Tab-separated table of C-alpha atoms in Angstrom:
chain	number	residue	atom	x	y	z
A	1	MET	CA	-14.043	-13.199	25.537
A	2	LYS	CA	-12.191	-10.541	25.792
A	3	TYR	CA	-9.305	-9.399	23.495
A	4	TYR	CA	-6.964	-6.400	23.384
A	5	LEU	CA	-5.256	-5.418	19.872
A	6	ILE	CA	-2.431	-3.733	19.404
A	7	ALA	CA	-1.676	-2.126	15.563
A	8	GLY	CA	0.764	1.026	15.009
A	9	GLU	CA	0.290	0.484	11.518
A	10	ALA	CA	-2.034	0.888	7.981
A	11	SER	CA	-0.986	-2.584	7.299
A	12	GLY	CA	-1.994	-3.232	10.650
A	13	ASP	CA	-4.675	-2.217	10.853
A	14	LEU	CA	-6.029	-4.296	7.255
A	15	HIS	CA	-4.369	-7.492	8.931
A	16	ALA	CA	-6.007	-7.133	12.639
A	17	SER	CA	-9.491	-5.977	11.257
A	18	ASN	CA	-9.374	-9.266	9.203
A	19	LEU	CA	-8.597	-11.671	12.123
A	20	MET	CA	-10.840	-9.698	14.506
A	21	ARG	CA	-13.384	-10.957	11.279
A	22	GLY	CA	-12.374	-14.212	11.785
A	23	ILE	CA	-12.164	-14.583	15.525
A	24	LYS	CA	-15.687	-13.434	15.777
A	25	GLN	CA	-16.803	-17.114	13.553
A	26	PHE	CA	-15.578	-18.882	15.991
A	27	ASP	CA	-16.169	-16.725	18.871
A	28	THR	CA	-20.146	-15.150	18.423
A	29	ASN	CA	-19.458	-13.328	21.929
A	30	ALA	CA	-16.101	-12.021	21.038
A	31	GLU	CA	-15.664	-8.706	22.165
A	32	PHE	CA	-12.634	-6.784	21.343
A	33	ARG	CA	-11.239	-3.594	22.788
A	34	PHE	CA	-8.044	-2.356	20.989
A	35	PHE	CA	-5.433	0.114	19.309
A	36	GLY	CA	-5.396	0.444	15.966
A	37	GLY	CA	-7.883	2.028	12.741
A	38	ASP	CA	-10.985	2.966	10.936
A	39	LEU	CA	-10.758	-0.971	9.908
A	40	MET	CA	-10.898	-2.653	12.817
A	41	ALA	CA	-13.245	-0.395	14.016
A	42	LYS	CA	-15.536	-1.485	11.204
A	43	ILE	CA	-15.924	-5.121	12.659
A	44	GLY	CA	-16.326	-3.482	15.983
A	45	GLY	CA	-15.004	-3.259	19.683
A	46	GLU	CA	-13.946	0.017	21.775
A	47	PRO	CA	-11.189	1.865	19.573
A	48	VAL	CA	-8.181	3.411	22.649
A	49	LYS	CA	-5.837	5.338	19.988
A	50	HIS	CA	-5.640	5.327	15.882
A	51	TYR	CA	-3.026	4.382	15.098
A	52	LYS	CA	-1.865	7.686	13.068
A	53	GLU	CA	-1.119	8.940	16.746
A	54	MET	CA	1.426	6.247	17.019
A	55	ALA	CA	3.025	6.622	13.620
A	56	PHE	CA	6.662	7.940	13.733
A	57	MET	CA	8.594	7.025	11.454
A	58	GLY	CA	12.958	6.803	11.089
A	59	PHE	CA	15.176	7.535	14.495
A	60	LEU	CA	15.173	11.268	14.601
A	61	GLU	CA	11.393	11.150	14.586
A	62	VAL	CA	10.706	8.894	17.368
A	63	VAL	CA	13.747	9.984	19.610
A	64	LYS	CA	11.440	13.312	18.417
A	65	ASN	CA	8.563	12.202	20.244
A	66	LEU	CA	10.929	10.067	22.969
A	67	ARG	CA	8.057	11.489	25.506
A	68	GLN	CA	4.784	11.069	23.462
A	69	ILE	CA	6.325	7.374	23.023
A	70	SER	CA	6.805	6.587	26.727
A	71	LYS	CA	3.113	7.960	27.112
A	72	ASN	CA	1.349	5.578	25.022
A	73	LEU	CA	3.501	3.022	26.460
A	74	ARG	CA	2.130	4.076	30.099
A	75	TYR	CA	-1.562	4.604	28.844
A	76	CYS	CA	-1.390	1.094	26.801
A	77	LYS	CA	-0.613	-0.828	30.177
A	78	ASN	CA	-2.978	1.033	32.344
A	79	ASP	CA	-5.627	0.845	29.727
A	80	ILE	CA	-5.206	-3.730	29.437
A	81	THR	CA	-4.550	-4.076	33.546
A	82	ASN	CA	-8.046	-1.725	34.026
A	83	TYR	CA	-9.911	-4.889	30.311
A	84	ASN	CA	-8.606	-7.336	31.297
A	85	PRO	CA	-8.412	-9.187	28.578
A	86	ASP	CA	-8.185	-12.873	28.361
A	87	ALA	CA	-6.056	-12.176	25.179
A	88	VAL	CA	-4.021	-9.370	24.097
A	89	ILE	CA	-3.102	-9.437	20.136
A	90	LEU	CA	0.281	-7.531	18.962
A	91	VAL	CA	-0.205	-6.994	15.951
A	92	ASP	CA	3.556	-6.276	14.245
A	93	TYR	CA	4.896	-3.383	15.134
A	94	PRO	CA	7.998	-4.278	17.248
A	95	GLY	CA	9.174	-0.556	18.573
A	96	PHE	CA	5.626	-0.196	20.409
A	97	ASN	CA	4.734	-4.422	20.671
A	98	MET	CA	7.495	-6.125	22.141
A	99	ARG	CA	7.845	-3.877	25.368
A	100	ILE	CA	3.788	-4.423	25.911
A	101	ALA	CA	4.647	-7.537	25.112
A	102	LYS	CA	6.703	-8.047	28.334
A	103	PHE	CA	4.163	-6.157	29.937
A	104	ALA	CA	1.447	-7.947	29.686
A	105	LYS	CA	3.171	-11.801	30.411
A	106	GLN	CA	4.771	-10.501	33.177
A	107	ALA	CA	0.933	-8.889	34.986
A	108	GLY	CA	-0.159	-12.912	33.889
A	109	PHE	CA	-2.229	-11.405	30.561
A	110	LYS	CA	-1.941	-15.127	27.530
A	111	VAL	CA	0.011	-13.119	24.632
A	112	PHE	CA	-0.114	-13.536	20.986
A	113	TYR	CA	2.202	-11.854	18.932
A	114	TYR	CA	0.710	-11.436	14.826
A	115	ILE	CA	3.111	-11.439	12.388
A	116	ALA	CA	6.320	-11.991	13.779
A	117	PRO	CA	9.181	-8.924	14.029
A	118	LYS	CA	11.348	-9.172	11.781
A	119	VAL	CA	14.148	-10.080	13.631
A	120	TRP	CA	15.888	-12.673	10.431
A	121	ALA	CA	16.701	-9.794	9.323
A	122	TRP	CA	18.360	-7.858	12.013
A	123	ARG	CA	18.472	-7.401	15.492
A	124	GLU	CA	18.251	-11.376	16.287
A	125	SER	CA	18.889	-10.833	20.112
A	126	ARG	CA	15.498	-9.881	20.156
A	127	VAL	CA	14.660	-13.887	19.705
A	128	LYS	CA	14.563	-14.730	23.417
A	129	LEU	CA	12.690	-11.954	24.032
A	130	LEU	CA	9.699	-13.408	21.871
A	131	LYS	CA	10.443	-16.588	23.514
A	132	LYS	CA	10.237	-15.164	27.571
A	133	TYR	CA	7.386	-12.997	26.444
A	134	VAL	CA	5.423	-14.129	23.679
A	135	ASP	CA	2.902	-17.276	24.159
A	136	HIS	CA	2.132	-18.062	20.893
A	137	LEU	CA	3.436	-15.816	17.703
A	138	MET	CA	1.892	-16.516	14.889
A	139	VAL	CA	4.825	-16.089	11.742
A	140	ILE	CA	2.648	-15.166	7.648
A	141	PHE	CA	5.846	-16.269	5.808
A	142	PRO	CA	7.133	-19.988	5.025
A	143	PHE	CA	10.609	-19.836	5.985
A	144	GLU	CA	10.059	-18.492	9.749
A	145	VAL	CA	8.742	-21.643	10.839
A	146	ASP	CA	12.325	-22.923	10.182
A	147	PHE	CA	13.822	-19.919	11.751
A	148	PHE	CA	11.828	-19.345	14.798
A	149	LYS	CA	12.636	-23.579	15.172
A	150	LYS	CA	15.864	-23.728	15.469
A	151	HIS	CA	15.773	-21.156	18.140
A	152	GLY	CA	13.346	-23.763	20.437
A	153	ILE	CA	10.066	-21.811	19.539
A	154	ASN	CA	7.373	-23.433	17.538
A	155	VAL	CA	5.569	-21.098	15.844
A	156	ILE	CA	2.515	-20.841	14.313
A	157	PHE	CA	1.849	-21.186	9.986
A	158	GLU	CA	-1.084	-20.965	8.303
A	159	GLY	CA	-0.321	-19.027	5.240
A	160	ASN	CA	0.044	-14.670	5.173
A	161	PRO	CA	-3.207	-13.044	5.846
A	162	LEU	CA	-2.623	-10.507	2.181
A	163	ILE	CA	-3.745	-12.593	0.136
A	164	ASP	CA	-7.223	-12.650	2.134
A	165	ALA	CA	-6.655	-8.669	1.914
A	166	LEU	CA	-6.098	-8.609	-1.708
A	167	LYS	CA	-8.625	-10.375	-2.817
A	168	GLN	CA	-11.238	-9.357	-0.630
A	169	GLU	CA	-9.854	-5.599	-2.761
A	170	GLU	CA	-11.176	-6.738	-6.008
A	171	LYS	CA	-14.811	-6.659	-4.668
A	172	GLU	CA	-14.425	-3.747	-4.254
A	173	GLN	CA	-13.027	-2.124	-7.839
A	174	GLU	CA	-13.508	1.019	-9.765
A	175	ASP	CA	-12.796	1.681	-13.685
A	176	PHE	CA	-9.119	2.226	-12.002
A	177	ARG	CA	-8.182	4.669	-15.647
A	178	ARG	CA	-11.625	6.596	-16.079
A	179	THR	CA	-11.706	7.488	-12.129
A	180	ASN	CA	-7.408	8.446	-12.151
A	181	LYS	CA	-7.507	10.584	-15.692
A	182	LEU	CA	-4.983	8.403	-16.958
A	183	SER	CA	-4.621	7.343	-20.629
A	184	ASP	CA	-5.226	4.543	-22.730
A	185	ARG	CA	-1.179	3.116	-22.859
A	186	PRO	CA	0.296	0.081	-20.792
A	187	ILE	CA	1.041	1.048	-17.049
A	188	ILE	CA	4.394	0.962	-15.652
A	189	ALA	CA	4.190	1.520	-11.989
A	190	LEU	CA	6.439	2.689	-10.012
A	191	LEU	CA	6.488	2.422	-5.829
A	192	ALA	CA	9.472	4.564	-4.812
A	193	GLY	CA	8.663	3.713	-1.447
A	194	SER	CA	6.899	5.386	1.704
A	195	ARG	CA	9.380	7.964	3.061
A	196	LYS	CA	10.820	11.073	1.920
A	197	GLN	CA	14.153	9.937	2.116
A	198	GLU	CA	13.916	6.985	-0.306
A	199	ILE	CA	11.780	8.866	-3.473
A	200	SER	CA	15.208	11.004	-3.329
A	201	TYR	CA	17.414	8.778	-4.332
A	202	ASN	CA	14.825	5.887	-5.479
A	203	LEU	CA	12.296	8.008	-7.897
A	204	PRO	CA	15.099	10.118	-10.176
A	205	ILE	CA	16.496	7.073	-11.930
A	206	MET	CA	12.455	5.329	-11.927
A	207	ILE	CA	11.774	8.429	-13.637
A	208	ASN	CA	14.585	8.168	-15.870
A	209	LEU	CA	12.917	5.170	-17.723
A	210	SER	CA	9.269	7.774	-18.988
A	211	ARG	CA	12.320	9.685	-21.409
A	212	GLN	CA	13.537	6.389	-22.848
A	213	ILE	CA	10.119	3.903	-22.738
A	214	LYS	CA	7.737	6.324	-25.270
A	215	ASP	CA	5.001	3.736	-25.060
A	216	TYR	CA	4.244	3.322	-21.700
A	217	GLN	CA	2.653	6.097	-19.110
A	218	PHE	CA	4.277	5.753	-16.077
A	219	VAL	CA	2.478	6.055	-12.990
A	220	ILE	CA	4.082	6.653	-9.084
A	221	ALA	CA	1.949	5.002	-6.283
A	222	GLY	CA	2.273	7.996	-3.923
A	223	ALA	CA	2.775	6.810	-0.733
A	224	PRO	CA	-0.735	7.931	2.175
A	225	SER	CA	1.826	9.372	4.310
A	226	LEU	CA	3.580	11.430	2.319
A	227	SER	CA	1.994	14.712	0.218
A	228	GLU	CA	2.662	15.492	-3.359
A	229	SER	CA	5.556	17.909	-3.316
A	230	VAL	CA	7.096	15.260	-1.424
A	231	TYR	CA	7.300	14.398	-5.443
A	232	SER	CA	6.717	16.841	-8.116
A	233	PRO	CA	10.214	18.532	-7.839
A	234	HIS	CA	11.121	14.872	-9.773
A	235	ILE	CA	9.013	14.783	-11.599
A	236	ASN	CA	8.727	18.113	-13.827
A	237	ASN	CA	8.774	18.157	-17.374
A	238	THR	CA	7.316	15.263	-18.014
A	239	ASP	CA	3.434	13.643	-18.304
A	240	ILE	CA	4.218	11.415	-15.091
A	241	LYS	CA	1.119	11.344	-13.204
A	242	ILE	CA	0.620	10.582	-9.112
A	243	VAL	CA	-2.188	8.419	-7.301
A	244	PHE	CA	-2.384	8.618	-4.197
A	245	ASP	CA	-3.287	5.757	-1.343
A	246	LYS	CA	-4.497	3.003	-4.586
A	247	THR	CA	-0.915	0.827	-4.891
A	248	HIS	CA	-2.974	-2.116	-5.650
A	249	GLU	CA	-4.582	-1.125	-7.880
A	250	LEU	CA	-2.072	0.703	-9.311
A	251	LEU	CA	-0.121	-2.289	-9.307
A	252	ARG	CA	-4.295	-4.300	-10.841
A	253	ASN	CA	-4.242	-2.312	-13.864
A	254	SER	CA	-0.199	-2.482	-14.637
A	255	ALA	CA	2.509	-4.762	-17.105
A	256	LEU	CA	4.591	-4.763	-14.825
A	257	ALA	CA	6.308	-2.239	-11.547
A	258	VAL	CA	8.627	-0.902	-10.353
A	259	VAL	CA	9.756	-1.406	-6.928
A	260	THR	CA	11.379	-0.168	-4.462
A	261	SER	CA	12.175	-3.065	-1.634
A	262	GLY	CA	9.625	-4.326	1.509
A	263	THR	CA	5.410	-5.361	1.111
A	264	ALA	CA	5.431	-4.286	-2.321
A	265	THR	CA	7.671	-6.552	-3.336
A	266	LEU	CA	5.299	-10.005	-2.624
A	267	GLU	CA	2.682	-7.508	-3.184
A	268	ALA	CA	3.224	-7.396	-6.857
A	269	ALA	CA	4.437	-11.255	-7.374
A	270	LEU	CA	0.734	-11.490	-5.055
A	271	LEU	CA	-0.909	-10.068	-8.350
A	272	ASN	CA	0.851	-11.515	-10.702
A	273	VAL	CA	2.798	-8.442	-11.323
A	274	PRO	CA	6.267	-8.782	-13.115
A	275	GLU	CA	8.966	-6.265	-10.960
A	276	VAL	CA	11.936	-4.945	-10.620
A	277	VAL	CA	12.675	-4.439	-7.270
A	278	CYS	CA	15.601	-0.922	-6.603
A	279	TYR	CA	16.905	0.138	-3.448
A	280	LYS	CA	19.586	3.252	-3.321
A	281	GLY	CA	20.724	5.419	0.016
A	282	SER	CA	22.812	8.061	1.826
A	283	THR	CA	26.139	5.385	1.263
A	284	VAL	CA	26.652	5.577	5.181
A	285	SER	CA	22.736	4.391	5.526
A	286	MET	CA	24.084	1.695	3.737
A	287	LEU	CA	26.797	0.841	5.215
A	288	ILE	CA	25.397	0.222	7.822
A	289	ALA	CA	22.185	-1.842	6.638
A	290	TRP	CA	24.367	-4.179	5.022
A	291	ALA	CA	27.247	-4.101	8.612
A	292	VAL	CA	23.408	-5.145	10.570
A	293	ILE	CA	21.504	-6.894	7.953
A	294	LYS	CA	21.386	-10.705	7.870
A	295	ILE	CA	19.572	-11.856	4.884
A	296	LYS	CA	21.224	-12.258	1.156
A	297	TYR	CA	17.758	-10.494	-0.184
A	298	ILE	CA	16.308	-7.863	0.123
A	299	SER	CA	12.543	-8.517	-1.371
A	300	LEU	CA	9.686	-10.830	0.153
A	301	VAL	CA	10.078	-12.529	-2.755
A	302	ASN	CA	13.039	-13.900	-3.045
A	303	LEU	CA	13.001	-14.980	0.364
A	304	ILE	CA	10.523	-16.708	0.307
A	305	MET	CA	11.682	-18.461	-3.012
A	306	LYS	CA	15.305	-18.893	-1.682
A	307	ARG	CA	16.692	-17.994	-5.071
A	308	GLU	CA	16.485	-15.465	-7.181
A	309	VAL	CA	13.286	-15.011	-9.408
A	310	VAL	CA	12.851	-10.935	-9.486
A	311	LYS	CA	16.005	-9.003	-10.054
A	312	GLU	CA	17.548	-6.702	-6.876
A	313	LEU	CA	19.342	-3.337	-8.024
A	314	VAL	CA	20.792	-2.508	-5.114
A	315	GLN	CA	22.527	0.578	-4.681
A	316	TYR	CA	25.707	0.688	-7.102
A	317	LYS	CA	24.211	-1.914	-9.458
A	318	LEU	CA	21.385	0.080	-9.767
A	319	ASN	CA	21.901	3.367	-12.341
A	320	ASN	CA	19.452	4.130	-15.517
A	321	SER	CA	21.474	1.675	-17.728
A	322	SER	CA	20.783	-1.190	-15.862
A	323	LEU	CA	17.371	-0.562	-14.894
A	324	LEU	CA	16.732	0.127	-18.451
A	325	LYS	CA	17.975	-3.756	-18.834
A	326	GLU	CA	16.256	-5.370	-16.753
A	327	VAL	CA	12.661	-3.445	-17.321
A	328	HIS	CA	12.429	-4.056	-21.248
A	329	SER	CA	13.435	-8.212	-20.623
A	330	LEU	CA	10.093	-7.961	-19.329
A	331	LEU	CA	7.893	-5.875	-21.413
A	332	PRO	CA	4.975	-8.040	-22.993
A	333	GLY	CA	6.228	-10.956	-25.469
A	334	GLU	CA	9.760	-11.737	-24.005
A	335	PRO	CA	10.453	-15.188	-22.028
A	336	LYS	CA	11.536	-13.354	-18.632
A	337	ARG	CA	8.666	-12.416	-18.075
A	338	GLN	CA	6.192	-15.736	-17.700
A	339	ILE	CA	9.379	-17.130	-16.097
A	340	MET	CA	8.795	-14.904	-13.117
A	341	LEU	CA	5.386	-15.577	-13.852
A	342	ASN	CA	5.537	-19.286	-13.425
A	343	ASP	CA	7.568	-18.405	-10.959
A	344	PHE	CA	5.008	-16.288	-8.353
A	345	LYS	CA	2.278	-19.391	-8.936
A	346	GLU	CA	4.919	-22.014	-7.651
A	347	LEU	CA	5.498	-18.269	-4.773
A	348	LYS	CA	1.754	-18.840	-3.660
A	349	GLN	CA	1.998	-22.652	-3.438
A	350	LYS	CA	4.342	-21.741	-0.632
A	351	LEU	CA	2.969	-19.033	0.855
A	352	GLY	CA	-1.348	-21.263	1.177
A	353	SER	CA	-4.575	-20.937	0.672
A	354	GLU	CA	-7.195	-18.560	0.818
A	355	GLY	CA	-8.455	-18.062	4.619
A	356	ALA	CA	-5.797	-17.231	6.038
A	357	SER	CA	-6.540	-14.720	8.144
A	358	SER	CA	-9.779	-17.415	9.451
A	359	ARG	CA	-7.286	-20.717	10.066
A	360	PHE	CA	-4.808	-17.655	11.948
A	361	ALA	CA	-8.670	-16.852	14.438
A	362	GLU	CA	-9.695	-20.575	15.060
A	363	LYS	CA	-6.524	-21.011	16.646
A	364	VAL	CA	-6.674	-17.713	18.745
A	365	VAL	CA	-9.980	-18.510	19.924
A	366	THR	CA	-8.727	-22.063	20.371
A	367	LEU	CA	-5.741	-21.402	22.223
A	368	THR	CA	-6.986	-18.348	24.897
A	369	ASN	CA	-9.994	-21.016	25.680
A	370	LYS	CA	-6.759	-23.148	27.038
A	371	ASN	CA	-6.252	-22.775	30.405
């Protein structure tokens, strides 16, 4: 059968590639055509456009590139029509993929949405569009099952594919410290986000820890989309190093992490790295966020566990003393550290066992085969 996949970001490329690998297990004649990245290309098929040509982040960047985004949408729709796939598989990337879902459904194609838009956090109105234009919605967090069921959508949940991705990486580990010229001192990882504005608000407070905790080395996880010049103004007069595009390797080698909210909070937990979650933004942007976001927690760990497992220091609660206090409480030997690690074990059980990508793939093949 023929499958058309659309992934517009690095994380989507990763999870889509593992899904494609699984589809090939259950459909030996599978053919792929896709918007995606290098990992998907390694699996095989026909790449149409690289996600780097589509990655517009932030309101202003989107507005400035509206013409290109419209052009990409038109091209994608025409390409799907010409390819005439048995299934269209949309991977995250809701701004683009929700529009493609509407087109594909109305054009008579079978539509799968893999890694559902986070409508439970904001823009809940999109649920109606998902119900109308998506044949099979595949979710990766257990709490999403009840959320969508409440809205009359029966979803597919087979676990979280991040577990598979992290497991696969274990086979490719390097001598991280030697390769990145790090000392033997234990590491505290600083994950300050992937956008310039996030880094400008959060990194200075994180870096201040290095002046107060002397027995550890602090290493910044550099976002692949940013240059060193974004970080360097904040790390003057310190020995803090930056390691780009190796976040998982950094976490595996860290005693604990200070993490700006996002998928990284879940990644740290799955890698058994105790963490403090912190987020600060402009007053205006945070007021808007508080007005539209309808969830109790900002970290995926707490959302999945439905209670505070990791401390969230948000906006006015985030300062030098509050962050220092929480970091100290998670250092080796502290009771709170072991409690958090025990909670991480429970978290992994909630997310399901390894092999989620393969289980999702089997569902895709089976449901595509059905008339």
